[in-house]
Amino acid sequence: MKNQIFIPLCLLFVCLFQLQETKAASKIIAPCGSYGEVAEPKIQVAILLDTSGSMQGLIDQARQQVWTMVSELATTKYNGIAPTFELSLYEYGKETLEEGSHWIRQILPLTTDLDAISEELFALRTDGGNEYCGAVIKQSLIDLRWSTNHNDLKIIFIAGNEAFTQGPVDYKISCKSAIEQGIIVNTIFCGNEKEGVRSGWKDGADLSDGKFLTINHNATVVHFDAPQDKKINELNEQLNKTYIAYGAAGKDKVARQSREDDNALKHGRANSSKRAVAKASSNYKNEDWDLVDALDENSEILEVVEDSELIEEMVGLSTEEKKAYILEKKVEREKIQQEIQDLNSERKAYIANERANQPAVKTLDDVIIETIREQATRKNYCFDE
């Protein structure tokens, strides 16, 4: 009898041991492109912009190129999962900001609301002031809700053209503090490389495992028109019709979406196409005002939204009828998004050929995309080509 009990107990312990080994193995980071136990990977990027008087060209580049950056980052995968992309904006170095804050303003915290990013960029204005790089880096470390997951990619880009050493906060302490938290600081000097080295911008990047980059912030952004642009922009108009506004802010957010379409178009049809491509990606999320995205995030959303918060077409419908209406818009949206992405593949091939015949001038999006790709790859992220 003792032997009969002993053998099953041994088998039980063996099974439990194997189960623990399986669980432990599932937590090991899998090779790039494979699936593993990873919950909602994130890429968090804070962009700190010098908005002093000489930086109008930098702001113009940021306005025009935000959608290029977003659409490129939408191709990222970590263990086969598309990460959530969160972006934050700061401005620093302008006299109209508060002296007590070292002339620093958080424009937006880390957010997935890309229309808000675009809206704020178009609202930015430059003015004279004092540019304190160490102080703005420190402030972004304090303010933002940085991920504590070591697999997540956390990056700061700080751009400006005055000495990195200015201000009451030692940039060396700020940069070392960043990398201790797993946050890489990349410095973008708007001017001559030698001057950037001499004035501390390279040292700031070196201290935090980042890259020292230089751009011509006054260079005119060249947007290459492509044969696919006309159709992509037509599809963008159709895409907007798949959004179902709800809640107190719904109508305003729909209007904002249209307004940011117009802002993108001000810089040409090619730039407008880039925004449409970004809107066709997983990075463009609007669950706070769009029921299609909201239902994806929360299956019970319709239980808490009153008829008074819905569009006219949905008022009086049963819960199942509302879900059917939302699903119809979702299917329509996904079809349009896929068409845009297919056209964009053709567009990228066309643009690559056009770029090959033009002199290389690096602007803000070029250095940001190049750097994120490099640093993401080091952390086992991969990019669809």
Short mmCIF file of N, CA and C in Angstrom, two decimals, residues 228-330:
data_model
loop_
_atom_site.label_atom_id
_atom_site.label_comp_id
_atom_site.label_asym_id
_atom_site.label_seq_id
_atom_site.Cartn_x
_atom_site.Cartn_y
_atom_site.Cartn_z
N GLN A 228 0.25 57.42 -55.91
CA GLN A 228 -0.74 56.82 -54.99
C GLN A 228 -1.39 57.85 -54.07
N ASP A 229 -0.85 59.07 -54.01
CA ASP A 229 -1.33 60.05 -53.04
C ASP A 229 -2.81 60.39 -53.21
N LYS A 230 -3.25 60.56 -54.43
CA LYS A 230 -4.64 60.96 -54.67
C LYS A 230 -5.61 59.91 -54.10
N LYS A 231 -5.36 58.65 -54.39
CA LYS A 231 -6.25 57.60 -53.91
C LYS A 231 -6.16 57.45 -52.39
N ILE A 232 -4.96 57.57 -51.83
CA ILE A 232 -4.81 57.46 -50.38
C ILE A 232 -5.61 58.54 -49.67
N ASN A 233 -5.57 59.75 -50.20
CA ASN A 233 -6.33 60.84 -49.58
C ASN A 233 -7.83 60.67 -49.74
N GLU A 234 -8.26 60.08 -50.84
CA GLU A 234 -9.68 59.78 -51.01
C GLU A 234 -10.12 58.73 -49.99
N LEU A 235 -9.28 57.72 -49.79
CA LEU A 235 -9.59 56.68 -48.81
C LEU A 235 -9.61 57.24 -47.40
N ASN A 236 -8.77 58.25 -47.13
CA ASN A 236 -8.76 58.88 -45.82
C ASN A 236 -10.11 59.51 -45.51
N GLU A 237 -10.73 60.12 -46.51
CA GLU A 237 -12.06 60.72 -46.31
C GLU A 237 -13.08 59.63 -45.98
N GLN A 238 -12.96 58.48 -46.64
CA GLN A 238 -13.86 57.37 -46.35
C GLN A 238 -13.59 56.81 -44.95
N LEU A 239 -12.32 56.79 -44.57
CA LEU A 239 -11.93 56.28 -43.26
C LEU A 239 -12.59 57.09 -42.14
N ASN A 240 -12.63 58.40 -42.30
CA ASN A 240 -13.22 59.26 -41.28
C ASN A 240 -14.69 58.93 -41.03
N LYS A 241 -15.37 58.44 -42.04
CA LYS A 241 -16.80 58.13 -41.92
C LYS A 241 -17.06 56.86 -41.11
N THR A 242 -15.99 56.12 -40.78
CA THR A 242 -16.16 54.91 -39.98
C THR A 242 -16.06 55.19 -38.49
N TYR A 243 -15.78 56.43 -38.10
CA TYR A 243 -15.67 56.78 -36.69
C TYR A 243 -17.04 57.12 -36.13
N ILE A 244 -17.33 56.56 -34.97
CA ILE A 244 -18.63 56.75 -34.32
C ILE A 244 -18.41 57.51 -33.02
N ALA A 245 -18.68 58.79 -33.05
CA ALA A 245 -18.43 59.63 -31.88
C ALA A 245 -19.42 59.30 -30.76
N TYR A 246 -18.91 59.37 -29.52
CA TYR A 246 -19.79 59.21 -28.35
C TYR A 246 -19.25 60.07 -27.22
N GLY A 247 -20.09 60.29 -26.23
CA GLY A 247 -19.66 61.03 -25.05
C GLY A 247 -19.68 62.53 -25.27
N ALA A 248 -19.39 63.24 -24.18
CA ALA A 248 -19.46 64.70 -24.19
C ALA A 248 -18.48 65.32 -25.17
N ALA A 249 -17.31 64.68 -25.34
CA ALA A 249 -16.27 65.26 -26.19
C ALA A 249 -16.29 64.71 -27.61
N GLY A 250 -17.19 63.79 -27.91
CA GLY A 250 -17.19 63.11 -29.20
C GLY A 250 -17.22 64.03 -30.40
N LYS A 251 -18.16 64.97 -30.42
CA LYS A 251 -18.30 65.87 -31.57
C LYS A 251 -17.06 66.74 -31.74
N ASP A 252 -16.52 67.22 -30.63
CA ASP A 252 -15.31 68.06 -30.71
C ASP A 252 -14.12 67.26 -31.25
N LYS A 253 -14.01 66.00 -30.85
CA LYS A 253 -12.89 65.18 -31.30
C LYS A 253 -13.02 64.84 -32.78
N VAL A 254 -14.24 64.65 -33.26
CA VAL A 254 -14.45 64.44 -34.70
C VAL A 254 -14.00 65.68 -35.47
N ALA A 255 -14.38 66.85 -34.95
CA ALA A 255 -13.98 68.10 -35.59
C ALA A 255 -12.47 68.26 -35.57
N ARG A 256 -11.84 67.87 -34.47
CA ARG A 256 -10.39 67.95 -34.38
C ARG A 256 -9.71 67.03 -35.38
N GLN A 257 -10.24 65.83 -35.55
CA GLN A 257 -9.70 64.89 -36.53
C GLN A 257 -9.68 65.51 -37.93
N SER A 258 -10.78 66.14 -38.28
CA SER A 258 -10.88 66.80 -39.58
C SER A 258 -9.92 67.98 -39.67
N ARG A 259 -9.81 68.73 -38.59
CA ARG A 259 -8.92 69.90 -38.56
C ARG A 259 -7.46 69.49 -38.74
N GLU A 260 -7.06 68.38 -38.11
CA GLU A 260 -5.67 67.94 -38.25
C GLU A 260 -5.42 67.33 -39.64
N ASP A 261 -6.44 66.79 -40.27
CA ASP A 261 -6.33 66.41 -41.68
C ASP A 261 -5.99 67.64 -42.53
N ASP A 262 -6.71 68.73 -42.24
CA ASP A 262 -6.48 69.97 -42.99
C ASP A 262 -5.09 70.53 -42.72
N ASN A 263 -4.64 70.45 -41.46
CA ASN A 263 -3.30 70.93 -41.14
C ASN A 263 -2.23 70.15 -41.89
N ALA A 264 -2.41 68.85 -41.99
CA ALA A 264 -1.45 68.02 -42.74
C ALA A 264 -1.47 68.40 -44.22
N LEU A 265 -2.64 68.66 -44.74
CA LEU A 265 -2.78 68.99 -46.16
C LEU A 265 -2.14 70.34 -46.50
N LYS A 266 -2.04 71.23 -45.51
CA LYS A 266 -1.40 72.54 -45.75
C LYS A 266 0.03 72.39 -46.25
N HIS A 267 0.65 71.27 -45.91
CA HIS A 267 2.03 71.02 -46.34
C HIS A 267 2.09 70.10 -47.55
N GLY A 268 0.97 69.95 -48.22
CA GLY A 268 0.97 69.20 -49.48
C GLY A 268 0.27 67.85 -49.38
N ARG A 269 -0.12 67.36 -50.55
CA ARG A 269 -0.86 66.10 -50.62
C ARG A 269 -0.02 64.92 -50.14
N ALA A 270 1.30 65.00 -50.36
CA ALA A 270 2.18 63.91 -49.91
C ALA A 270 2.19 63.82 -48.39
N ASN A 271 2.26 64.97 -47.72
CA ASN A 271 2.23 64.98 -46.25
C ASN A 271 0.89 64.48 -45.73
N SER A 272 -0.18 64.85 -46.42
CA SER A 272 -1.51 64.38 -46.05
C SER A 272 -1.60 62.86 -46.17
N SER A 273 -0.95 62.31 -47.18
CA SER A 273 -0.92 60.85 -47.36
C SER A 273 -0.25 60.18 -46.17
N LYS A 274 0.84 60.80 -45.67
CA LYS A 274 1.55 60.21 -44.53
C LYS A 274 0.66 60.17 -43.29
N ARG A 275 -0.15 61.20 -43.11
CA ARG A 275 -1.10 61.18 -41.99
C ARG A 275 -2.12 60.06 -42.18
N ALA A 276 -2.62 59.91 -43.40
CA ALA A 276 -3.59 58.85 -43.67
C ALA A 276 -3.01 57.48 -43.38
N VAL A 277 -1.74 57.28 -43.74
CA VAL A 277 -1.07 56.00 -43.48
C VAL A 277 -0.96 55.77 -41.97
N ALA A 278 -0.63 56.83 -41.23
CA ALA A 278 -0.56 56.71 -39.77
C ALA A 278 -1.93 56.36 -39.18
N LYS A 279 -2.99 56.95 -39.74
CA LYS A 279 -4.34 56.66 -39.26
C LYS A 279 -4.78 55.23 -39.60
N ALA A 280 -4.12 54.65 -40.58
CA ALA A 280 -4.44 53.26 -40.96
C ALA A 280 -3.60 52.26 -40.17
N SER A 281 -2.87 52.73 -39.19
CA SER A 281 -1.99 51.86 -38.40
C SER A 281 -2.57 51.59 -37.02
N SER A 282 -1.97 50.64 -36.32
CA SER A 282 -2.41 50.29 -34.97
C SER A 282 -2.09 51.38 -33.96
N ASN A 283 -1.25 52.33 -34.33
CA ASN A 283 -0.87 53.41 -33.41
C ASN A 283 -1.93 54.50 -33.29
N TYR A 284 -2.88 54.52 -34.20
CA TYR A 284 -3.90 55.58 -34.17
C TYR A 284 -5.12 55.04 -33.43
N LYS A 285 -5.22 55.40 -32.13
CA LYS A 285 -6.28 54.88 -31.27
C LYS A 285 -7.10 56.02 -30.70
N ASN A 286 -8.41 55.84 -30.67
CA ASN A 286 -9.30 56.91 -30.19
C ASN A 286 -10.43 56.36 -29.35
N GLU A 287 -10.09 55.46 -28.43
CA GLU A 287 -11.14 54.81 -27.65
C GLU A 287 -11.89 55.76 -26.73
N ASP A 288 -11.33 56.95 -26.48
CA ASP A 288 -12.01 57.90 -25.59
C ASP A 288 -13.16 58.63 -26.27
N TRP A 289 -13.25 58.53 -27.61
CA TRP A 289 -14.37 59.20 -28.27
C TRP A 289 -14.97 58.42 -29.44
N ASP A 290 -14.35 57.34 -29.84
CA ASP A 290 -14.83 56.53 -30.97
C ASP A 290 -15.28 55.16 -30.47
N LEU A 291 -16.51 54.78 -30.77
CA LEU A 291 -17.06 53.53 -30.25
C LEU A 291 -16.43 52.28 -30.86
N VAL A 292 -15.91 52.38 -32.06
CA VAL A 292 -15.25 51.21 -32.67
C VAL A 292 -14.01 50.84 -31.84
N ASP A 293 -13.16 51.82 -31.59
CA ASP A 293 -11.97 51.58 -30.77
C ASP A 293 -12.35 51.27 -29.32
N ALA A 294 -13.38 51.95 -28.82
CA ALA A 294 -13.79 51.77 -27.42
C ALA A 294 -14.28 50.35 -27.17
N LEU A 295 -15.06 49.79 -28.11
CA LEU A 295 -15.58 48.44 -27.93
C LEU A 295 -14.46 47.40 -27.99
N ASP A 296 -13.43 47.68 -28.76
CA ASP A 296 -12.26 46.80 -28.79
C ASP A 296 -11.58 46.76 -27.43
N GLU A 297 -11.53 47.92 -26.77
CA GLU A 297 -10.85 48.02 -25.48
C GLU A 297 -11.72 47.54 -24.32
N ASN A 298 -13.04 47.74 -24.43
CA ASN A 298 -13.95 47.43 -23.33
C ASN A 298 -15.26 46.87 -23.89
N SER A 299 -15.44 45.57 -23.74
CA SER A 299 -16.63 44.91 -24.31
C SER A 299 -17.93 45.36 -23.64
N GLU A 300 -17.81 46.01 -22.46
CA GLU A 300 -19.00 46.46 -21.73
C GLU A 300 -19.28 47.95 -21.92
N ILE A 301 -18.63 48.58 -22.85
CA ILE A 301 -18.75 50.04 -23.00
C ILE A 301 -20.19 50.49 -23.23
N LEU A 302 -20.95 49.69 -23.95
CA LEU A 302 -22.33 50.09 -24.27
C LEU A 302 -23.24 50.05 -23.05
N GLU A 303 -22.79 49.35 -22.01
CA GLU A 303 -23.58 49.29 -20.78
C GLU A 303 -23.53 50.60 -20.00
N VAL A 304 -22.51 51.40 -20.25
CA VAL A 304 -22.33 52.64 -19.47
C VAL A 304 -22.56 53.91 -20.29
N VAL A 305 -22.72 53.75 -21.62
CA VAL A 305 -22.95 54.92 -22.47
C VAL A 305 -24.46 55.11 -22.67
N GLU A 306 -24.95 56.28 -22.30
CA GLU A 306 -26.38 56.59 -22.44
C GLU A 306 -26.71 56.93 -23.89
N ASP A 307 -28.00 56.76 -24.24
CA ASP A 307 -28.45 57.13 -25.59
C ASP A 307 -28.18 58.59 -25.90
N SER A 308 -28.22 59.43 -24.87
CA SER A 308 -27.98 60.86 -25.08
C SER A 308 -26.55 61.15 -25.51
N GLU A 309 -25.65 60.17 -25.32
CA GLU A 309 -24.24 60.34 -25.68
C GLU A 309 -23.92 59.72 -27.04
N LEU A 310 -24.94 59.17 -27.71
CA LEU A 310 -24.73 58.47 -28.97
C LEU A 310 -25.14 59.33 -30.16
N ILE A 311 -24.65 58.93 -31.34
CA ILE A 311 -25.08 59.59 -32.56
C ILE A 311 -26.53 59.21 -32.84
N GLU A 312 -27.19 60.03 -33.62
CA GLU A 312 -28.64 59.86 -33.86
C GLU A 312 -28.99 58.48 -34.40
N GLU A 313 -28.14 57.94 -35.29
CA GLU A 313 -28.44 56.65 -35.92
C GLU A 313 -28.51 55.49 -34.92
N MET A 314 -27.91 55.65 -33.74
CA MET A 314 -27.86 54.56 -32.77
C MET A 314 -28.87 54.70 -31.64
N VAL A 315 -29.50 55.84 -31.54
CA VAL A 315 -30.46 56.08 -30.46
C VAL A 315 -31.65 55.15 -30.60
N GLY A 316 -32.00 54.48 -29.52
CA GLY A 316 -33.17 53.60 -29.52
C GLY A 316 -32.89 52.17 -29.92
N LEU A 317 -31.68 51.89 -30.39
CA LEU A 317 -31.34 50.53 -30.79
C LEU A 317 -31.08 49.67 -29.54
N SER A 318 -31.31 48.36 -29.67
CA SER A 318 -30.97 47.45 -28.58
C SER A 318 -29.45 47.33 -28.51
N THR A 319 -28.95 46.74 -27.42
CA THR A 319 -27.50 46.58 -27.27
C THR A 319 -26.92 45.76 -28.41
N GLU A 320 -27.62 44.68 -28.79
CA GLU A 320 -27.13 43.84 -29.87
C GLU A 320 -27.14 44.58 -31.20
N GLU A 321 -28.16 45.39 -31.42
CA GLU A 321 -28.24 46.18 -32.66
C GLU A 321 -27.11 47.23 -32.70
N LYS A 322 -26.80 47.80 -31.53
CA LYS A 322 -25.70 48.77 -31.46
C LYS A 322 -24.37 48.10 -31.78
N LYS A 323 -24.18 46.91 -31.22
CA LYS A 323 -22.94 46.17 -31.48
C LYS A 323 -22.82 45.82 -32.96
N ALA A 324 -23.94 45.44 -33.56
CA ALA A 324 -23.93 45.10 -34.99
C ALA A 324 -23.57 46.32 -35.83
N TYR A 325 -24.08 47.49 -35.44
CA TYR A 325 -23.78 48.73 -36.16
C TYR A 325 -22.29 49.06 -36.04
N ILE A 326 -21.75 48.90 -34.83
CA ILE A 326 -20.32 49.18 -34.60
C ILE A 326 -19.46 48.20 -35.39
N LEU A 327 -19.84 46.92 -35.37
CA LEU A 327 -19.08 45.90 -36.09
C LEU A 327 -19.06 46.18 -37.59
N GLU A 328 -20.16 46.66 -38.12
CA GLU A 328 -20.21 47.00 -39.54
C GLU A 328 -19.20 48.09 -39.88
N LYS A 329 -19.12 49.10 -39.01
CA LYS A 329 -18.15 50.19 -39.22
C LYS A 329 -16.71 49.68 -39.06
N LYS A 330 -16.52 48.75 -38.12
CA LYS A 330 -15.19 48.20 -37.90
C LYS A 330 -14.71 47.44 -39.13
#
